[in-house]
Short mmCIF file of C-alpha atoms and ligand atoms in Angstrom, two decimals:
data_model
loop_
_atom_site.label_atom_id
_atom_site.label_comp_id
_atom_site.label_asym_id
_atom_site.label_seq_id
_atom_site.Cartn_x
_atom_site.Cartn_y
_atom_site.Cartn_z
CA MET A 1 -0.01 0.03 0.02
CA PRO A 2 1.53 3.37 -0.99
CA PRO A 3 2.38 5.84 1.82
CA GLY A 4 -0.59 8.18 2.47
CA ALA A 5 -3.25 5.74 1.29
CA LYS A 6 -5.75 4.76 3.97
CA ARG A 7 -7.63 1.55 4.36
CA GLU A 8 -10.54 0.56 6.52
CA GLY A 9 -12.31 -2.65 7.37
CA THR A 10 -9.44 -5.11 7.43
CA ASP A 11 -6.56 -6.15 9.60
CA VAL A 12 -3.16 -4.89 8.58
CA PRO A 13 -0.77 -7.65 7.67
CA VAL A 14 2.62 -7.82 9.26
CA SER A 15 4.29 -6.96 5.95
CA GLU A 16 2.76 -3.52 6.34
CA ILE A 17 3.28 -2.93 10.07
CA THR A 18 7.02 -3.53 9.68
CA PRO A 19 8.72 -1.31 7.16
CA LYS A 20 8.75 -3.57 4.10
CA SER A 21 12.47 -3.25 3.51
CA LEU A 22 12.97 -4.91 6.87
CA TYR A 23 10.39 -7.62 6.42
CA LEU A 24 10.56 -9.18 2.98
CA GLY A 25 12.28 -8.71 -0.31
CA ARG A 26 9.93 -7.36 -2.99
CA ARG A 27 10.00 -10.58 -4.88
CA GLU A 28 8.76 -12.48 -1.87
CA ILE A 29 5.88 -10.01 -1.49
CA LEU A 30 4.88 -10.56 -5.11
CA GLY A 31 5.17 -14.33 -4.68
CA GLY A 32 2.92 -14.13 -1.62
CA ALA A 33 0.35 -12.12 -3.53
CA LEU A 34 0.19 -14.70 -6.29
CA LEU A 35 -0.16 -17.49 -3.78
CA LEU A 36 -3.05 -15.68 -2.05
CA ALA A 37 -4.80 -15.42 -5.39
CA SER A 38 -5.45 -19.15 -5.25
CA PRO A 39 -9.04 -19.85 -3.91
CA ILE A 40 -7.90 -22.73 -1.68
CA VAL A 41 -5.08 -20.74 -0.09
CA THR A 42 -7.49 -17.83 0.35
CA ALA A 43 -10.04 -20.08 2.09
CA LEU A 44 -7.37 -21.42 4.46
CA ALA A 45 -6.08 -17.92 5.14
CA MET A 46 -9.61 -16.75 5.88
CA LYS A 47 -10.15 -19.63 8.33
CA SER A 48 -7.08 -18.77 10.34
CA TRP A 49 -8.04 -15.09 10.17
CA ILE A 50 -11.38 -15.75 11.84
CA VAL A 51 -10.34 -18.60 14.14
CA PRO A 52 -6.70 -18.69 15.15
CA ARG A 53 -5.15 -22.16 14.99
CA ARG A 54 -5.48 -23.81 18.43
CA ALA A 55 -2.30 -24.81 20.18
CA VAL A 56 -2.14 -27.48 22.81
CA HIS A 57 -1.58 -25.05 25.67
CA GLN A 58 0.77 -26.18 28.48
CA SER A 59 -1.29 -25.30 31.49
CA LYS A 60 0.71 -24.31 34.62
CA PRO A 61 -1.24 -22.75 37.49
CA LEU A 62 0.30 -19.75 39.26
CA PRO A 63 2.05 -20.81 42.51
CA VAL A 64 0.45 -17.93 44.47
CA PRO A 65 -3.14 -16.91 45.08
CA VAL A 66 -4.71 -14.24 42.79
CA VAL A 67 -7.10 -11.66 44.29
CA THR A 68 -10.16 -11.41 42.08
CA ALA A 69 -13.22 -9.14 42.39
CA ALA A 70 -15.28 -12.32 43.24
CA SER A 71 -12.82 -13.38 45.96
CA THR A 72 -12.93 -9.94 47.64
CA ALA A 73 -15.76 -8.91 49.95
CA PRO A 74 -16.09 -5.14 49.43
CA SER A 75 -17.94 -4.70 52.75
CA THR A 76 -14.90 -5.77 54.75
CA THR A 77 -12.04 -4.61 52.58
CA GLY A 78 -13.34 -1.43 51.05
CA ALA A 79 -13.28 -1.22 47.24
CA PRO A 80 -9.88 -2.44 46.07
CA PHE A 81 -10.99 -2.87 42.49
CA ALA A 82 -11.45 0.53 40.91
CA THR A 83 -13.46 1.35 37.81
CA GLY A 84 -11.76 0.14 34.69
CA PHE A 85 -10.01 -2.81 36.37
CA PHE A 86 -12.68 -5.04 34.83
CA THR A 87 -14.90 -5.29 31.80
CA ASP A 88 -17.85 -7.61 31.58
CA GLU A 89 -17.27 -8.08 27.86
CA ALA A 90 -16.72 -11.70 26.89
CA ARG A 91 -13.17 -12.86 27.57
CA THR A 92 -11.14 -14.07 24.61
CA PRO A 93 -10.68 -17.82 25.02
CA LEU A 94 -7.30 -18.86 26.46
CA ALA A 95 -6.57 -20.91 23.33
CA ASP A 96 -6.81 -17.74 21.15
CA VAL A 97 -4.91 -15.56 23.62
CA THR A 98 -2.01 -18.10 23.45
CA SER A 99 -2.04 -18.88 19.73
CA TYR A 100 -2.46 -15.46 18.06
CA ASN A 101 0.49 -13.37 19.22
CA ASN A 102 2.86 -10.58 18.26
CA PHE A 103 6.31 -11.38 19.59
CA TYR A 104 8.87 -10.61 16.93
CA GLU A 105 11.68 -12.15 18.94
CA PHE A 106 9.94 -15.47 18.09
CA GLY A 107 8.92 -14.83 14.46
CA LEU A 108 6.74 -12.48 12.47
CA GLY A 109 3.66 -14.73 11.99
CA LYS A 110 0.86 -14.66 14.57
CA GLU A 111 1.17 -18.42 15.05
CA ASP A 112 4.95 -18.49 15.21
CA PRO A 113 5.56 -17.52 18.92
CA GLN A 114 3.48 -20.43 20.34
CA GLU A 115 5.88 -22.89 18.61
CA ALA A 116 9.13 -20.94 18.61
CA ALA A 117 8.90 -19.89 22.25
CA ARG A 118 7.88 -23.31 23.54
CA GLY A 119 11.34 -24.12 24.92
CA PHE A 120 12.19 -20.60 26.05
CA VAL A 121 13.77 -20.94 29.53
CA THR A 122 12.62 -18.11 31.85
CA ARG A 123 14.39 -19.16 35.09
CA PRO A 124 16.57 -17.81 36.53
CA TRP A 125 15.37 -14.31 35.55
CA THR A 126 16.10 -10.96 37.07
CA LEU A 127 14.52 -7.61 36.57
CA SER A 128 16.71 -4.54 37.28
CA VAL A 129 15.07 -1.29 38.26
CA ASP A 130 17.56 1.58 38.15
CA GLY A 131 18.34 5.01 36.67
CA LEU A 132 17.03 8.05 38.53
CA VAL A 133 16.02 6.30 41.69
CA ALA A 134 17.22 6.46 45.31
CA ARG A 135 17.31 2.69 45.80
CA PRO A 136 18.15 0.77 42.63
CA ARG A 137 17.23 -2.92 42.93
CA VAL A 138 17.56 -6.18 41.09
CA PHE A 139 14.50 -8.41 41.69
CA ASP A 140 14.47 -12.11 41.05
CA VAL A 141 11.20 -12.93 39.26
CA ASP A 142 10.15 -15.46 41.90
CA GLN A 143 10.73 -12.77 44.52
CA LEU A 144 8.37 -10.49 42.57
CA LEU A 145 5.72 -13.24 42.50
CA ARG A 146 5.77 -13.46 46.29
CA ARG A 147 6.37 -9.85 47.21
CA PHE A 148 3.45 -8.19 45.42
CA PRO A 149 -0.09 -9.60 45.73
CA LEU A 150 -1.33 -10.64 42.31
CA GLU A 151 -4.66 -9.23 41.13
CA GLU A 152 -6.86 -10.22 38.27
CA ARG A 153 -7.41 -7.37 35.81
CA VAL A 154 -9.70 -7.97 32.83
CA TYR A 155 -8.51 -5.52 30.20
CA ARG A 156 -9.24 -4.88 26.53
CA LEU A 157 -6.09 -5.13 24.34
CA ARG A 158 -6.19 -3.19 21.09
CA CYS A 159 -3.37 -3.87 18.61
CA VAL A 160 -2.25 -1.13 16.24
CA GLU A 161 -2.97 -3.60 13.43
CA GLY A 162 -6.70 -3.37 14.04
CA TRP A 163 -7.58 -6.44 16.10
CA SER A 164 -8.45 -6.72 19.78
CA MET A 165 -8.94 -9.17 22.66
CA VAL A 166 -10.24 -9.18 26.22
CA ILE A 167 -7.64 -10.78 28.58
CA PRO A 168 -7.79 -11.52 32.28
CA TRP A 169 -4.22 -10.63 33.35
CA ASN A 170 -2.70 -11.57 36.67
CA GLY A 171 -0.24 -9.00 37.94
CA PHE A 172 0.42 -6.04 40.20
CA PRO A 173 0.50 -2.28 39.62
CA LEU A 174 3.83 -1.06 38.32
CA ALA A 175 3.46 1.80 40.79
CA ALA A 176 4.02 -0.70 43.66
CA LEU A 177 7.36 -1.72 42.19
CA LEU A 178 8.45 1.89 41.48
CA ALA A 179 7.61 2.86 45.09
CA GLU A 180 10.23 0.31 46.25
CA VAL A 181 13.01 2.04 44.38
CA ALA A 182 11.99 5.63 45.30
CA PRO A 183 12.09 7.62 42.05
CA LEU A 184 14.11 10.90 42.28
CA SER A 185 12.38 14.19 41.63
CA SER A 186 14.31 14.49 38.39
CA ALA A 187 12.77 11.26 36.96
CA ARG A 188 10.21 11.96 34.26
CA TYR A 189 10.14 8.84 32.05
CA VAL A 190 10.43 5.09 32.35
CA GLU A 191 12.19 2.88 29.85
CA PHE A 192 11.44 -0.87 29.54
CA THR A 193 13.91 -3.26 27.91
CA THR A 194 13.25 -6.79 26.71
CA LEU A 195 15.87 -9.57 27.03
CA HIS A 196 18.54 -9.43 24.29
CA ASP A 197 19.72 -12.97 23.59
CA PRO A 198 19.67 -14.06 19.92
CA GLU A 199 20.59 -17.59 21.01
CA ARG A 200 17.32 -17.91 22.90
CA MET A 201 15.25 -15.51 20.87
CA PRO A 202 15.77 -16.56 17.25
CA GLY A 203 13.88 -13.60 15.86
CA GLN A 204 16.71 -11.31 17.09
CA ARG A 205 19.00 -12.90 14.54
CA ARG A 206 17.15 -10.86 11.86
CA ASP A 207 17.33 -7.09 11.62
CA VAL A 208 13.59 -6.63 11.89
CA LEU A 209 13.93 -4.08 14.69
CA ASP A 210 16.88 -2.44 16.48
CA TRP A 211 17.09 -5.08 19.24
CA PRO A 212 16.44 -5.29 22.10
CA TYR A 213 12.77 -4.28 22.01
CA ARG A 214 12.47 -1.14 24.03
CA GLU A 215 9.36 0.80 25.13
CA GLY A 216 8.74 3.85 27.29
CA LEU A 217 6.14 5.69 29.28
CA ARG A 218 5.98 9.06 31.01
CA LEU A 219 6.44 8.57 34.77
CA ASP A 220 2.81 9.57 35.54
CA GLU A 221 1.56 7.04 32.95
CA ALA A 222 3.78 4.39 34.57
CA MET A 223 2.45 5.27 38.00
CA HIS A 224 -1.25 5.15 36.86
CA PRO A 225 -3.19 2.41 38.74
CA LEU A 226 -4.24 0.76 35.42
CA THR A 227 -0.62 0.14 34.43
CA LEU A 228 0.23 -3.44 35.30
CA LEU A 229 3.21 -5.74 35.39
CA ALA A 230 1.75 -9.13 34.51
CA LEU A 231 3.22 -12.47 35.55
CA GLY A 232 0.19 -14.57 34.53
CA LEU A 233 -3.12 -14.70 32.75
CA TYR A 234 -6.22 -16.79 33.27
CA GLY A 235 -4.70 -17.85 36.63
CA GLU A 236 -1.80 -19.51 34.89
CA VAL A 237 1.89 -18.71 34.77
CA LEU A 238 2.35 -16.24 31.93
CA PRO A 239 2.79 -18.39 28.78
CA ASN A 240 6.11 -17.82 26.93
CA GLN A 241 4.34 -16.50 23.84
CA ASN A 242 2.61 -13.81 25.93
CA GLY A 243 5.86 -12.42 27.32
CA ALA A 244 7.06 -14.73 30.12
CA PRO A 245 8.13 -14.26 32.77
CA VAL A 246 7.10 -10.61 33.19
CA ARG A 247 5.53 -8.11 30.83
CA LEU A 248 3.97 -4.65 30.86
CA VAL A 249 0.25 -4.09 30.21
CA VAL A 250 -0.94 -0.55 29.44
CA PRO A 251 -4.61 -1.02 28.33
CA TRP A 252 -5.27 2.46 26.92
CA LYS A 253 -2.37 2.36 24.49
CA TYR A 254 -1.81 0.23 21.40
CA GLY A 255 -0.59 -3.21 22.29
CA PHE A 256 3.01 -2.63 21.13
CA LYS A 257 3.59 -0.40 24.20
CA SER A 258 3.14 -3.48 26.40
CA ALA A 259 6.70 -4.86 26.20
CA LYS A 260 7.22 -8.54 26.82
CA SER A 261 9.93 -10.52 28.69
CA ILE A 262 11.33 -7.41 30.42
CA VAL A 263 14.79 -7.48 32.08
CA ARG A 264 15.27 -3.82 32.87
CA ILE A 265 13.20 -0.79 33.94
CA ARG A 266 15.15 2.49 33.93
CA LEU A 267 13.97 5.91 35.09
CA THR A 268 15.24 8.81 33.05
CA ASP A 269 14.81 12.58 32.63
CA THR A 270 14.47 12.43 28.81
CA GLU A 271 11.95 10.71 26.58
CA PRO A 272 13.51 7.25 25.76
CA PRO A 273 13.69 6.11 22.18
CA THR A 274 11.51 3.03 21.57
CA ALA A 275 11.97 0.13 19.17
CA TRP A 276 9.02 1.15 16.97
CA SER A 277 9.67 4.88 17.04
CA VAL A 278 13.22 4.22 15.89
CA ALA A 279 12.05 1.84 13.09
CA ALA A 280 9.34 4.22 11.73
CA PRO A 281 9.07 7.52 13.62
CA GLU A 282 6.35 8.94 11.39
CA GLU A 283 4.18 5.82 12.01
CA TYR A 284 4.68 4.92 15.70
CA GLY A 285 4.77 7.81 18.16
CA PHE A 286 5.89 7.75 21.76
CA TYR A 287 2.34 8.11 23.20
CA SER A 288 0.43 5.72 20.95
CA ASN A 289 -2.79 6.16 22.86
CA VAL A 290 -5.64 4.29 21.14
CA ASN A 291 -7.39 6.95 19.08
CA PRO A 292 -10.01 6.18 16.43
CA ASP A 293 -9.71 9.77 15.12
CA VAL A 294 -5.97 9.60 14.33
CA SER A 295 -5.26 7.25 11.47
CA HIS A 296 -2.07 5.41 11.06
CA PRO A 297 -0.41 6.99 7.95
CA ARG A 298 -1.32 3.86 6.02
CA TRP A 299 -4.61 2.71 7.51
CA SER A 300 -7.63 3.88 9.56
CA GLN A 301 -7.89 3.19 13.27
CA ALA A 302 -11.66 3.80 13.40
CA THR A 303 -12.62 0.12 13.79
CA GLU A 304 -11.26 -3.18 15.09
CA ARG A 305 -11.91 -6.92 14.82
CA ARG A 306 -12.45 -8.64 18.10
CA ILE A 307 -10.64 -12.02 17.83
CA GLY A 308 -13.25 -14.75 17.45
CA GLU A 309 -15.97 -12.41 16.11
CA PHE A 310 -17.17 -11.70 12.62
CA GLY A 311 -17.43 -8.09 11.50
CA ARG A 312 -15.81 -5.08 13.10
CA ARG A 313 -16.68 -2.86 16.06
CA ARG A 314 -15.90 0.81 16.56
CA THR A 315 -12.67 1.53 18.33
CA GLN A 316 -13.03 3.57 21.50
CA ARG A 317 -10.84 6.54 22.36
CA TYR A 318 -8.22 5.44 24.92
CA ASN A 319 -9.53 1.96 24.26
CA GLY A 320 -12.48 2.78 26.55
CA TYR A 321 -10.33 3.94 29.54
CA GLY A 322 -10.82 7.68 28.96
CA GLU A 323 -12.64 8.16 32.24
CA GLN A 324 -9.53 6.93 34.05
CA VAL A 325 -6.72 8.37 31.96
CA ALA A 326 -7.86 11.38 29.88
CA GLN A 327 -6.62 13.81 32.53
CA LEU A 328 -3.07 12.67 31.97
CA TYR A 329 -3.22 14.39 28.58
CA ALA A 330 -5.17 17.56 29.48
CA GLY A 331 -4.14 20.41 27.19
CA MET A 332 -2.01 18.21 24.91
CA ASP A 333 -2.41 18.08 21.16
CA LEU A 334 -3.02 14.41 20.65
CA VAL A 335 -2.60 14.58 16.93
CA ARG A 336 0.95 16.00 17.20
CA ASN A 337 1.66 13.77 20.17
CA PHE A 338 0.36 10.58 18.56
N1 MTE B 1 7.08 -7.17 23.18
C1 MTE B 1 8.21 -7.65 22.59
N2 MTE B 1 9.30 -7.83 23.33
N3 MTE B 1 8.27 -8.02 21.29
C2 MTE B 1 7.13 -7.82 20.49
O1 MTE B 1 7.18 -8.12 19.27
N4 MTE B 1 4.78 -7.09 20.32
C3 MTE B 1 3.83 -6.08 20.88
C4 MTE B 1 3.57 -6.32 22.35
N5 MTE B 1 4.86 -6.55 23.08
C5 MTE B 1 5.94 -7.31 21.08
C6 MTE B 1 5.96 -7.00 22.44
C7 MTE B 1 2.57 -6.11 20.16
S1 MTE B 1 2.59 -5.36 18.60
C8 MTE B 1 1.40 -6.51 20.69
S2 MTE B 1 -0.11 -6.29 19.93
C9 MTE B 1 1.38 -7.22 22.03
O2 MTE B 1 2.69 -7.40 22.55
C10 MTE B 1 0.72 -8.57 21.82
O3 MTE B 1 0.62 -9.28 23.04
P1 MTE B 1 -0.02 -10.73 23.02
O4 MTE B 1 0.72 -11.52 22.02
O5 MTE B 1 0.19 -11.22 24.43
O6 MTE B 1 -1.47 -10.55 22.67
#
C-alpha cells in the first residue's frame, strides 16, 4: 500500500506494520500475492483469520493466590477494584490468547511464537530497576511473585494492526514496584527493555527491529493504577508467547507499548527512544494512545476486529479507559503527540 493511502475494514498484515524493506524482499511479497490469489489458499487464510489455529496449551497454574473481584468482599475490605479494572465483555478464550500473538523475537507470524517460544527458559530471571532512583534494585522474578499480591485485571487489548482481545491478566501495579526504588524528583520517564539474547530468541538474529525491543512511558503514565506488570493470565503462569516471565500491560495504548519478557526498567529525565519509534518515527509515536480519530499513515484506526468475532466494532478513544486516563493528557495536542 503506498504511503498516504488509507484503508478501513481489514486487519493490517505484518508486511505492512513492519517497514517492508525490513520484512521481506519485493520478490517474496509478489510471490505471496500470487499465492493468495489461489481460492484454496485464500479459504485457508480466511479460516485462520477468523479462528486462530489452536495450540495445545501447556497449562501451569500460578504458585500464588490471585485476588479477584469475586474473591474480595467489598464490605470488609473497602473497594480495592477501581473502575476500569474489569470489563464484563466476553473474555477471549485462552486458546486464542495463546495462539495469536505478536512477539517478533519469536517470528513475524501470529502463530509463530506459540511454537518458537515453547522451549524458552525463563528461570533464573532478574529484573533490574535503576536509573534516577534512590534505591536501585535487582529483583528475582520469583521474589516479585511473592512480594506483590497478584490481582486479576480484565482488560481490553487493542493492537495497532486493528484487532483486539479481552484478557484476564494476573499482575500487580507497576506503581508498587516503582515505590520500592523511590524515584528521584528528576525522573520523568520510564524505559522498559526486553531480554537481548539471539541464542534464545531466534527472531533477534534478523534485523527486523533495532534489538532489544524497548518501550517507554511518562512517569505519571507508569504510576497510573491501570498500568500493570503481568506475571500470569487466566490464573496460569504467563505463557512464553505472551511475554514470560514478566511483561507490561498498558490497556489504553496500542498493544506494542506493552513490552514482553522485560529485564530492565530504567527511570530517566528524557523521553527514551522506543523500538518502533526508531524503526518508523512517522508511524509509531511515543504516546500511541488508542485513538480512532488519528489514522495510522497507512490505515484507519476507526474500527477493530475482536478475535473470534465476525465483522468489526468501533474503536473507543483510549480503548475505553478515557474516564480513568484522559486527565493525563489535558491540554495536549493528541494529533501531534500521537
Ligand atoms: N514485546 C516484545 N518484546 N516483542 C514484540 O514483538 N509485540 C507487541 C507487544 N509486546 C511485542 C511485544 C505487540 S505489537 C502486541 S499487539 C502485544 O505485545 C501482543 O501481546 P499478546 O501476544 O500477548 O497478545
